[in-house]
């Protein structure tokens, strides 16, 4: 199957746009690689510190400087149900490494916060910044230069993107991502949403709500709805960083343990000493990033990845923007219906065919690049398979030709929708992302008076006081990364859903996030630039008519131009968002973070390289690095 022309065009544009920064990245990657074990660069004192506490046989292997040393970087903690299973993984990994003729060391742990716990709480204002903190923690874990490859143990929201960004800054090291699997299915997602809405109306008690939530989130493993955590897992499969079909095997099963051992064996095999050297900086290239965007769209994945994929690409010297998402969304079919875009959970999705089925369908439709490098070697088609136990090991078989449940998973020939359900809207309020895959057609255009709020608490107070029983567009401002860390705003979902169900025409416009749980209410989110970056959202006044049109890509305040030009931006006292719950420690992030469309990152693209170093893709020496703030503003003038 030939490649779809839009996929080809977007890929070519990204390659051209990224040529200077990608060339700089690859040059840095090559400079960091040592021939022989990485620890060969260490002094005797360095090395002695590095294995002082090791068992005798492992210490001997490290002394000989012949066998590879595999780093374990883990986001384990007991509070995240998804990450609790990682407690037992290091023991399995170390034993598997020894059997494969290598040594594995627990290199470091990184922080991992649960957005489910912090939703609507002050701690949520650290959530987005935790991604770059995790990347820094990953760099610290690998900074000892003891390692020849690394295994990354993480699943949830900001954690996998943070681990991958950190890994890409050590792009000369091979990387294998190791999932822990989802919890078994609990209370149906549709019933959970119903009880949440009843509680918002005051028709269910707190005890009834807690019983509902506890029946939904009831054991170890990832939450089973298709939010950011499970979007991460699908992307790791499509990017070729997982063993095929490993994302959604439940914890505590023999197959889960066998897959962990097999991931270790693969990390050894793709180290320099293993003979199939495959550095992660070569795996994550421009085509890999395009594949990730296509996979996200085809499965109705989390809008958080309109930030995270931009940041991941940036770490590899690749520049993407929301125009790329928008153009691909127009031609990528929706192949899944997983909550909140349907009633099924990820266990149902996996039973119907899972990620391997999606990859095969997209490859056959010419929507994914097959000519990429993965941890299995060359070609993505090897990932169109699912794992089975074979004694104590794992074997892989091709995914079925037909979906086991057409209500959950379909072929590209008969998709749920002909587009990816994610659109870019823009106008005099800025640029924003809309996820419309769960929004009915009749709700995709809203034109109504603005009601402005400076916090989700202000909104909820108005709702509970009965002041919002009308048609309106909620403009929730000062929720961007510079203002308060860009928290998710899930507390608004039940209230807005109730108003929409009651026949009101409502929508949300915000510089904050709604993430993978974005549902049936139209929401223009991640408005960029935010007010503190010079954005126009602060010019909106109560009563202004706002037009949000997903089909036309419009985000407009219908205010006469002369009136609009004469206005000054509103201000707000944000001091309460900057102190308490550790937020004062993150002031440097708020002061330096980029705009949402630039990934809301605190790190820069790889710097231009000297002219004595060969450039990637024919770049001219001395050119301005694409993807900088200046370049973004030239391409997207305010």
PDB file of N, CA, C and O in Angstrom, residues 111 113 124-138 140 158 162 165 311 314 480-486 530 532-533 577-578 581-596 599-604 629:
ATOM      1  N   UNK A 111       9.796  10.634  40.313  1.00  0.00           N
ATOM      2  CA  UNK A 111       8.502  10.888  40.952  1.00  0.00           C
ATOM      3  C   UNK A 111       7.356  10.516  40.027  1.00  0.00           C
ATOM      4  O   UNK A 111       7.484  10.544  38.796  1.00  0.00           O
ATOM      5  N   UNK A 113       3.176  11.216  40.227  1.00  0.00           N
ATOM      6  CA  UNK A 113       1.976  11.636  40.926  1.00  0.00           C
ATOM      7  C   UNK A 113       0.749  11.108  40.215  1.00  0.00           C
ATOM      8  O   UNK A 113       0.765  10.860  39.000  1.00  0.00           O
ATOM      9  N   UNK A 124      -2.677  19.429  41.765  1.00  0.00           N
ATOM     10  CA  UNK A 124      -2.789  19.286  40.315  1.00  0.00           C
ATOM     11  C   UNK A 124      -1.979  20.349  39.574  1.00  0.00           C
ATOM     12  O   UNK A 124      -1.596  20.164  38.423  1.00  0.00           O
ATOM     13  N   UNK A 125      -1.664  21.445  40.243  1.00  0.00           N
ATOM     14  CA  UNK A 125      -0.898  22.506  39.595  1.00  0.00           C
ATOM     15  C   UNK A 125       0.589  22.159  39.472  1.00  0.00           C
ATOM     16  O   UNK A 125       1.353  22.908  38.866  1.00  0.00           O
ATOM     17  N   UNK A 126       0.989  21.012  40.026  1.00  0.00           N
ATOM     18  CA  UNK A 126       2.346  20.502  39.809  1.00  0.00           C
ATOM     19  C   UNK A 126       2.376  19.430  38.721  1.00  0.00           C
ATOM     20  O   UNK A 126       3.451  18.984  38.321  1.00  0.00           O
ATOM     21  N   UNK A 127       1.207  19.009  38.277  1.00  0.00           N
ATOM     22  CA  UNK A 127       1.111  17.824  37.432  1.00  0.00           C
ATOM     23  C   UNK A 127       1.877  17.966  36.122  1.00  0.00           C
ATOM     24  O   UNK A 127       2.718  17.128  35.789  1.00  0.00           O
ATOM     25  N   UNK A 128       1.584  18.999  35.353  1.00  0.00           N
ATOM     26  CA  UNK A 128       2.261  19.145  34.057  1.00  0.00           C
ATOM     27  C   UNK A 128       3.763  19.314  34.248  1.00  0.00           C
ATOM     28  O   UNK A 128       4.564  18.730  33.508  1.00  0.00           O
ATOM     29  N   UNK A 129       4.151  20.095  35.249  1.00  0.00           N
ATOM     30  CA  UNK A 129       5.583  20.307  35.476  1.00  0.00           C
ATOM     31  C   UNK A 129       6.283  19.033  35.952  1.00  0.00           C
ATOM     32  O   UNK A 129       7.501  18.924  35.844  1.00  0.00           O
ATOM     33  N   UNK A 130       5.512  18.086  36.466  1.00  0.00           N
ATOM     34  CA  UNK A 130       6.141  16.824  36.881  1.00  0.00           C
ATOM     35  C   UNK A 130       6.747  16.097  35.688  1.00  0.00           C
ATOM     36  O   UNK A 130       7.703  15.336  35.841  1.00  0.00           O
ATOM     37  N   UNK A 131       6.216  16.334  34.479  1.00  0.00           N
ATOM     38  CA  UNK A 131       6.789  15.686  33.286  1.00  0.00           C
ATOM     39  C   UNK A 131       8.246  16.053  33.106  1.00  0.00           C
ATOM     40  O   UNK A 131       9.120  15.178  32.934  1.00  0.00           O
ATOM     41  N   UNK A 132       8.562  17.355  33.144  1.00  0.00           N
ATOM     42  CA  UNK A 132       9.951  17.770  32.962  1.00  0.00           C
ATOM     43  C   UNK A 132      10.794  17.407  34.181  1.00  0.00           C
ATOM     44  O   UNK A 132      12.002  17.151  34.052  1.00  0.00           O
ATOM     45  N   UNK A 133      10.170  17.375  35.357  1.00  0.00           N
ATOM     46  CA  UNK A 133      10.886  16.911  36.559  1.00  0.00           C
ATOM     47  C   UNK A 133      11.285  15.450  36.406  1.00  0.00           C
ATOM     48  O   UNK A 133      12.394  15.047  36.775  1.00  0.00           O
ATOM     49  N   UNK A 134      10.381  14.642  35.865  1.00  0.00           N
ATOM     50  CA  UNK A 134      10.673  13.218  35.628  1.00  0.00           C
ATOM     51  C   UNK A 134      11.796  13.081  34.604  1.00  0.00           C
ATOM     52  O   UNK A 134      12.693  12.229  34.757  1.00  0.00           O
ATOM     53  N   UNK A 135      11.761  13.906  33.561  1.00  0.00           N
ATOM     54  CA  UNK A 135      12.851  13.871  32.580  1.00  0.00           C
ATOM     55  C   UNK A 135      14.185  14.187  33.244  1.00  0.00           C
ATOM     56  O   UNK A 135      15.207  13.541  32.955  1.00  0.00           O
ATOM     57  N   UNK A 136      14.186  15.178  34.143  1.00  0.00           N
ATOM     58  CA  UNK A 136      15.416  15.515  34.867  1.00  0.00           C
ATOM     59  C   UNK A 136      15.850  14.367  35.762  1.00  0.00           C
ATOM     60  O   UNK A 136      17.051  14.043  35.857  1.00  0.00           O
ATOM     61  N   UNK A 137      14.873  13.742  36.454  1.00  0.00           N
ATOM     62  CA  UNK A 137      15.204  12.596  37.302  1.00  0.00           C
ATOM     63  C   UNK A 137      15.783  11.444  36.508  1.00  0.00           C
ATOM     64  O   UNK A 137      16.693  10.742  36.959  1.00  0.00           O
ATOM     65  N   UNK A 138      15.257  11.236  35.299  1.00  0.00           N
ATOM     66  CA  UNK A 138      15.801  10.203  34.410  1.00  0.00           C
ATOM     67  C   UNK A 138      17.243  10.523  34.047  1.00  0.00           C
ATOM     68  O   UNK A 138      18.115   9.629  34.043  1.00  0.00           O
ATOM     69  N   UNK A 140      19.366  12.252  35.790  1.00  0.00           N
ATOM     70  CA  UNK A 140      20.211  12.016  36.967  1.00  0.00           C
ATOM     71  C   UNK A 140      20.495  10.528  37.127  1.00  0.00           C
ATOM     72  O   UNK A 140      21.633  10.115  37.413  1.00  0.00           O
ATOM     73  N   UNK A 158       1.886  12.051  32.875  1.00  0.00           N
ATOM     74  CA  UNK A 158       3.122  12.763  32.544  1.00  0.00           C
ATOM     75  C   UNK A 158       4.341  11.866  32.641  1.00  0.00           C
ATOM     76  O   UNK A 158       5.444  12.263  32.245  1.00  0.00           O
ATOM     77  N   UNK A 162       7.683  11.970  30.344  1.00  0.00           N
ATOM     78  CA  UNK A 162       8.880  12.422  31.051  1.00  0.00           C
ATOM     79  C   UNK A 162      10.021  11.439  30.932  1.00  0.00           C
ATOM     80  O   UNK A 162      11.178  11.826  30.696  1.00  0.00           O
ATOM     81  N   UNK A 165      11.350  11.666  27.320  1.00  0.00           N
ATOM     82  CA  UNK A 165      12.155  12.876  27.116  1.00  0.00           C
ATOM     83  C   UNK A 165      13.530  12.700  27.748  1.00  0.00           C
ATOM     84  O   UNK A 165      14.560  13.043  27.145  1.00  0.00           O
ATOM     85  N   UNK A 311       6.569  17.939  22.939  1.00  0.00           N
ATOM     86  CA  UNK A 311       7.744  17.974  23.807  1.00  0.00           C
ATOM     87  C   UNK A 311       8.671  16.791  23.546  1.00  0.00           C
ATOM     88  O   UNK A 311       9.898  16.940  23.548  1.00  0.00           O
ATOM     89  N   UNK A 314      10.516  17.459  20.382  1.00  0.00           N
ATOM     90  CA  UNK A 314      11.518  18.501  20.620  1.00  0.00           C
ATOM     91  C   UNK A 314      12.779  17.921  21.244  1.00  0.00           C
ATOM     92  O   UNK A 314      13.898  18.315  20.899  1.00  0.00           O
ATOM     93  N   UNK A 480      -3.226  28.569  32.316  1.00  0.00           N
ATOM     94  CA  UNK A 480      -2.112  28.158  31.470  1.00  0.00           C
ATOM     95  C   UNK A 480      -0.879  27.816  32.276  1.00  0.00           C
ATOM     96  O   UNK A 480      -0.829  28.002  33.500  1.00  0.00           O
ATOM     97  N   UNK A 481       0.155  27.316  31.617  1.00  0.00           N
ATOM     98  CA  UNK A 481       1.352  26.873  32.344  1.00  0.00           C
ATOM     99  C   UNK A 481       2.050  27.989  33.113  1.00  0.00           C
ATOM    100  O   UNK A 481       2.552  27.753  34.210  1.00  0.00           O
ATOM    101  N   UNK A 482       2.075  29.220  32.573  1.00  0.00           N
ATOM    102  CA  UNK A 482       2.751  30.300  33.295  1.00  0.00           C
ATOM    103  C   UNK A 482       1.921  30.802  34.472  1.00  0.00           C
ATOM    104  O   UNK A 482       2.475  31.283  35.460  1.00  0.00           O
ATOM    105  N   UNK A 483       0.607  30.682  34.367  1.00  0.00           N
ATOM    106  CA  UNK A 483      -0.269  31.203  35.421  1.00  0.00           C
ATOM    107  C   UNK A 483      -0.281  30.291  36.641  1.00  0.00           C
ATOM    108  O   UNK A 483      -0.021  30.724  37.770  1.00  0.00           O
ATOM    109  N   UNK A 484      -0.586  29.003  36.410  1.00  0.00           N
ATOM    110  CA  UNK A 484      -0.708  28.102  37.560  1.00  0.00           C
ATOM    111  C   UNK A 484      -0.342  26.651  37.242  1.00  0.00           C
ATOM    112  O   UNK A 484      -0.770  25.731  37.930  1.00  0.00           O
ATOM    113  N   UNK A 485       0.463  26.459  36.175  1.00  0.00           N
ATOM    114  CA  UNK A 485       0.912  25.099  35.866  1.00  0.00           C
ATOM    115  C   UNK A 485      -0.009  24.318  34.974  1.00  0.00           C
ATOM    116  O   UNK A 485       0.220  23.136  34.735  1.00  0.00           O
ATOM    117  N   UNK A 486      -1.090  24.933  34.470  1.00  0.00           N
ATOM    118  CA  UNK A 486      -1.990  24.309  33.502  1.00  0.00           C
ATOM    119  C   UNK A 486      -2.626  23.023  34.039  1.00  0.00           C
ATOM    120  O   UNK A 486      -2.434  21.937  33.508  1.00  0.00           O
ATOM    121  N   UNK A 530      -1.362  31.824  26.183  1.00  0.00           N
ATOM    122  CA  UNK A 530      -2.136  32.173  27.366  1.00  0.00           C
ATOM    123  C   UNK A 530      -1.965  33.671  27.664  1.00  0.00           C
ATOM    124  O   UNK A 530      -1.112  34.359  27.080  1.00  0.00           O
ATOM    125  N   UNK A 532      -0.678  35.333  30.143  1.00  0.00           N
ATOM    126  CA  UNK A 532       0.626  35.768  30.627  1.00  0.00           C
ATOM    127  C   UNK A 532       1.712  35.681  29.560  1.00  0.00           C
ATOM    128  O   UNK A 532       2.831  36.145  29.773  1.00  0.00           O
ATOM    129  N   UNK A 533       1.396  35.095  28.424  1.00  0.00           N
ATOM    130  CA  UNK A 533       2.326  35.070  27.288  1.00  0.00           C
ATOM    131  C   UNK A 533       1.856  36.021  26.191  1.00  0.00           C
ATOM    132  O   UNK A 533       2.284  35.914  25.043  1.00  0.00           O
ATOM    133  N   UNK A 577      -2.009  30.635  43.922  1.00  0.00           N
ATOM    134  CA  UNK A 577      -1.639  29.463  43.115  1.00  0.00           C
ATOM    135  C   UNK A 577      -0.145  29.168  43.159  1.00  0.00           C
ATOM    136  O   UNK A 577       0.309  28.188  42.562  1.00  0.00           O
ATOM    137  N   UNK A 578       0.622  30.014  43.825  1.00  0.00           N
ATOM    138  CA  UNK A 578       2.074  29.905  43.777  1.00  0.00           C
ATOM    139  C   UNK A 578       2.688  29.492  45.104  1.00  0.00           C
ATOM    140  O   UNK A 578       3.903  29.291  45.180  1.00  0.00           O
ATOM    141  N   UNK A 581       1.499  23.459  49.070  1.00  0.00           N
ATOM    142  CA  UNK A 581       1.541  22.176  48.382  1.00  0.00           C
ATOM    143  C   UNK A 581       2.762  22.082  47.466  1.00  0.00           C
ATOM    144  O   UNK A 581       2.747  21.444  46.416  1.00  0.00           O
ATOM    145  N   UNK A 582       3.858  22.757  47.847  1.00  0.00           N
ATOM    146  CA  UNK A 582       5.103  22.690  47.101  1.00  0.00           C
ATOM    147  C   UNK A 582       5.172  23.565  45.876  1.00  0.00           C
ATOM    148  O   UNK A 582       6.189  23.564  45.164  1.00  0.00           O
ATOM    149  N   UNK A 583       4.112  24.346  45.620  1.00  0.00           N
ATOM    150  CA  UNK A 583       4.084  25.103  44.365  1.00  0.00           C
ATOM    151  C   UNK A 583       5.162  26.176  44.291  1.00  0.00           C
ATOM    152  O   UNK A 583       5.602  26.543  43.196  1.00  0.00           O
ATOM    153  N   UNK A 584       5.598  26.667  45.443  1.00  0.00           N
ATOM    154  CA  UNK A 584       6.644  27.690  45.426  1.00  0.00           C
ATOM    155  C   UNK A 584       7.964  27.144  44.878  1.00  0.00           C
ATOM    156  O   UNK A 584       8.797  27.896  44.368  1.00  0.00           O
ATOM    157  N   UNK A 585       8.154  25.819  44.956  1.00  0.00           N
ATOM    158  CA  UNK A 585       9.380  25.210  44.433  1.00  0.00           C
ATOM    159  C   UNK A 585       9.424  25.222  42.900  1.00  0.00           C
ATOM    160  O   UNK A 585      10.481  25.009  42.309  1.00  0.00           O
ATOM    161  N   UNK A 586       8.276  25.464  42.289  1.00  0.00           N
ATOM    162  CA  UNK A 586       8.186  25.348  40.835  1.00  0.00           C
ATOM    163  C   UNK A 586       8.101  26.702  40.146  1.00  0.00           C
ATOM    164  O   UNK A 586       7.689  26.787  38.995  1.00  0.00           O
ATOM    165  N   UNK A 587       8.497  27.757  40.838  1.00  0.00           N
ATOM    166  CA  UNK A 587       8.434  29.082  40.227  1.00  0.00           C
ATOM    167  C   UNK A 587       9.315  29.171  38.985  1.00  0.00           C
ATOM    168  O   UNK A 587       8.972  29.852  38.016  1.00  0.00           O
ATOM    169  N   UNK A 588      10.459  28.478  38.982  1.00  0.00           N
ATOM    170  CA  UNK A 588      11.339  28.545  37.809  1.00  0.00           C
ATOM    171  C   UNK A 588      10.660  27.938  36.585  1.00  0.00           C
ATOM    172  O   UNK A 588      10.881  28.379  35.456  1.00  0.00           O
ATOM    173  N   UNK A 589       9.801  26.925  36.798  1.00  0.00           N
ATOM    174  CA  UNK A 589       9.065  26.345  35.681  1.00  0.00           C
ATOM    175  C   UNK A 589       8.061  27.361  35.136  1.00  0.00           C
ATOM    176  O   UNK A 589       7.971  27.560  33.917  1.00  0.00           O
ATOM    177  N   UNK A 590       7.298  27.982  36.021  1.00  0.00           N
ATOM    178  CA  UNK A 590       6.307  28.956  35.576  1.00  0.00           C
ATOM    179  C   UNK A 590       6.953  30.125  34.843  1.00  0.00           C
ATOM    180  O   UNK A 590       6.372  30.679  33.902  1.00  0.00           O
ATOM    181  N   UNK A 591       8.156  30.489  35.252  1.00  0.00           N
ATOM    182  CA  UNK A 591       8.831  31.650  34.664  1.00  0.00           C
ATOM    183  C   UNK A 591       9.482  31.356  33.316  1.00  0.00           C
ATOM    184  O   UNK A 591       9.779  32.287  32.557  1.00  0.00           O
ATOM    185  N   UNK A 592       9.730  30.086  33.020  1.00  0.00           N
ATOM    186  CA  UNK A 592      10.479  29.748  31.808  1.00  0.00           C
ATOM    187  C   UNK A 592       9.713  28.862  30.834  1.00  0.00           C
ATOM    188  O   UNK A 592      10.205  28.615  29.728  1.00  0.00           O
ATOM    189  N   UNK A 593       8.530  28.397  31.197  1.00  0.00           N
ATOM    190  CA  UNK A 593       7.826  27.420  30.371  1.00  0.00           C
ATOM    191  C   UNK A 593       7.388  28.037  29.043  1.00  0.00           C
ATOM    192  O   UNK A 593       7.044  29.215  28.965  1.00  0.00           O
ATOM    193  N   UNK A 594       7.410  27.227  28.000  1.00  0.00           N
ATOM    194  CA  UNK A 594       7.009  27.680  26.673  1.00  0.00           C
ATOM    195  C   UNK A 594       5.485  27.636  26.546  1.00  0.00           C
ATOM    196  O   UNK A 594       4.772  27.113  27.398  1.00  0.00           O
ATOM    197  N   UNK A 595       4.994  28.170  25.444  1.00  0.00           N
ATOM    198  CA  UNK A 595       3.560  28.136  25.179  1.00  0.00           C
ATOM    199  C   UNK A 595       3.081  26.699  25.001  1.00  0.00           C
ATOM    200  O   UNK A 595       3.851  25.792  24.681  1.00  0.00           O
ATOM    201  N   UNK A 596       1.770  26.512  25.171  1.00  0.00           N
ATOM    202  CA  UNK A 596       1.199  25.169  25.080  1.00  0.00           C
ATOM    203  C   UNK A 596       1.506  24.513  23.741  1.00  0.00           C
ATOM    204  O   UNK A 596       1.870  23.336  23.677  1.00  0.00           O
ATOM    205  N   UNK A 599       4.657  22.805  23.392  1.00  0.00           N
ATOM    206  CA  UNK A 599       4.868  21.650  24.254  1.00  0.00           C
ATOM    207  C   UNK A 599       4.835  21.957  25.727  1.00  0.00           C
ATOM    208  O   UNK A 599       4.983  21.048  26.542  1.00  0.00           O
ATOM    209  N   UNK A 600       4.679  23.236  26.106  1.00  0.00           N
ATOM    210  CA  UNK A 600       4.723  23.635  27.526  1.00  0.00           C
ATOM    211  C   UNK A 600       5.964  23.040  28.190  1.00  0.00           C
ATOM    212  O   UNK A 600       5.902  22.421  29.245  1.00  0.00           O
ATOM    213  N   UNK A 601       7.110  23.270  27.556  1.00  0.00           N
ATOM    214  CA  UNK A 601       8.367  22.685  28.019  1.00  0.00           C
ATOM    215  C   UNK A 601       9.249  23.739  28.678  1.00  0.00           C
ATOM    216  O   UNK A 601       9.093  24.942  28.451  1.00  0.00           O
ATOM    217  N   UNK A 602      10.194  23.245  29.452  1.00  0.00           N
ATOM    218  CA  UNK A 602      11.179  24.124  30.091  1.00  0.00           C
ATOM    219  C   UNK A 602      12.573  23.880  29.545  1.00  0.00           C
ATOM    220  O   UNK A 602      13.546  24.400  30.083  1.00  0.00           O
ATOM    221  N   UNK A 603      12.692  23.096  28.478  1.00  0.00           N
ATOM    222  CA  UNK A 603      13.999  22.827  27.878  1.00  0.00           C
ATOM    223  C   UNK A 603      13.992  23.283  26.430  1.00  0.00           C
ATOM    224  O   UNK A 603      12.942  23.490  25.830  1.00  0.00           O
ATOM    225  N   UNK A 604      15.178  23.437  25.879  1.00  0.00           N
ATOM    226  CA  UNK A 604      15.316  23.985  24.531  1.00  0.00           C
ATOM    227  C   UNK A 604      15.588  22.888  23.515  1.00  0.00           C
ATOM    228  O   UNK A 604      15.976  21.766  23.862  1.00  0.00           O
ATOM    229  N   UNK A 629      10.872  29.977  19.773  1.00  0.00           N
ATOM    230  CA  UNK A 629       9.732  30.853  19.998  1.00  0.00           C
ATOM    231  C   UNK A 629       9.591  31.857  18.858  1.00  0.00           C
ATOM    232  O   UNK A 629       8.481  32.159  18.398  1.00  0.00           O
TER     233      UNK A 629
END
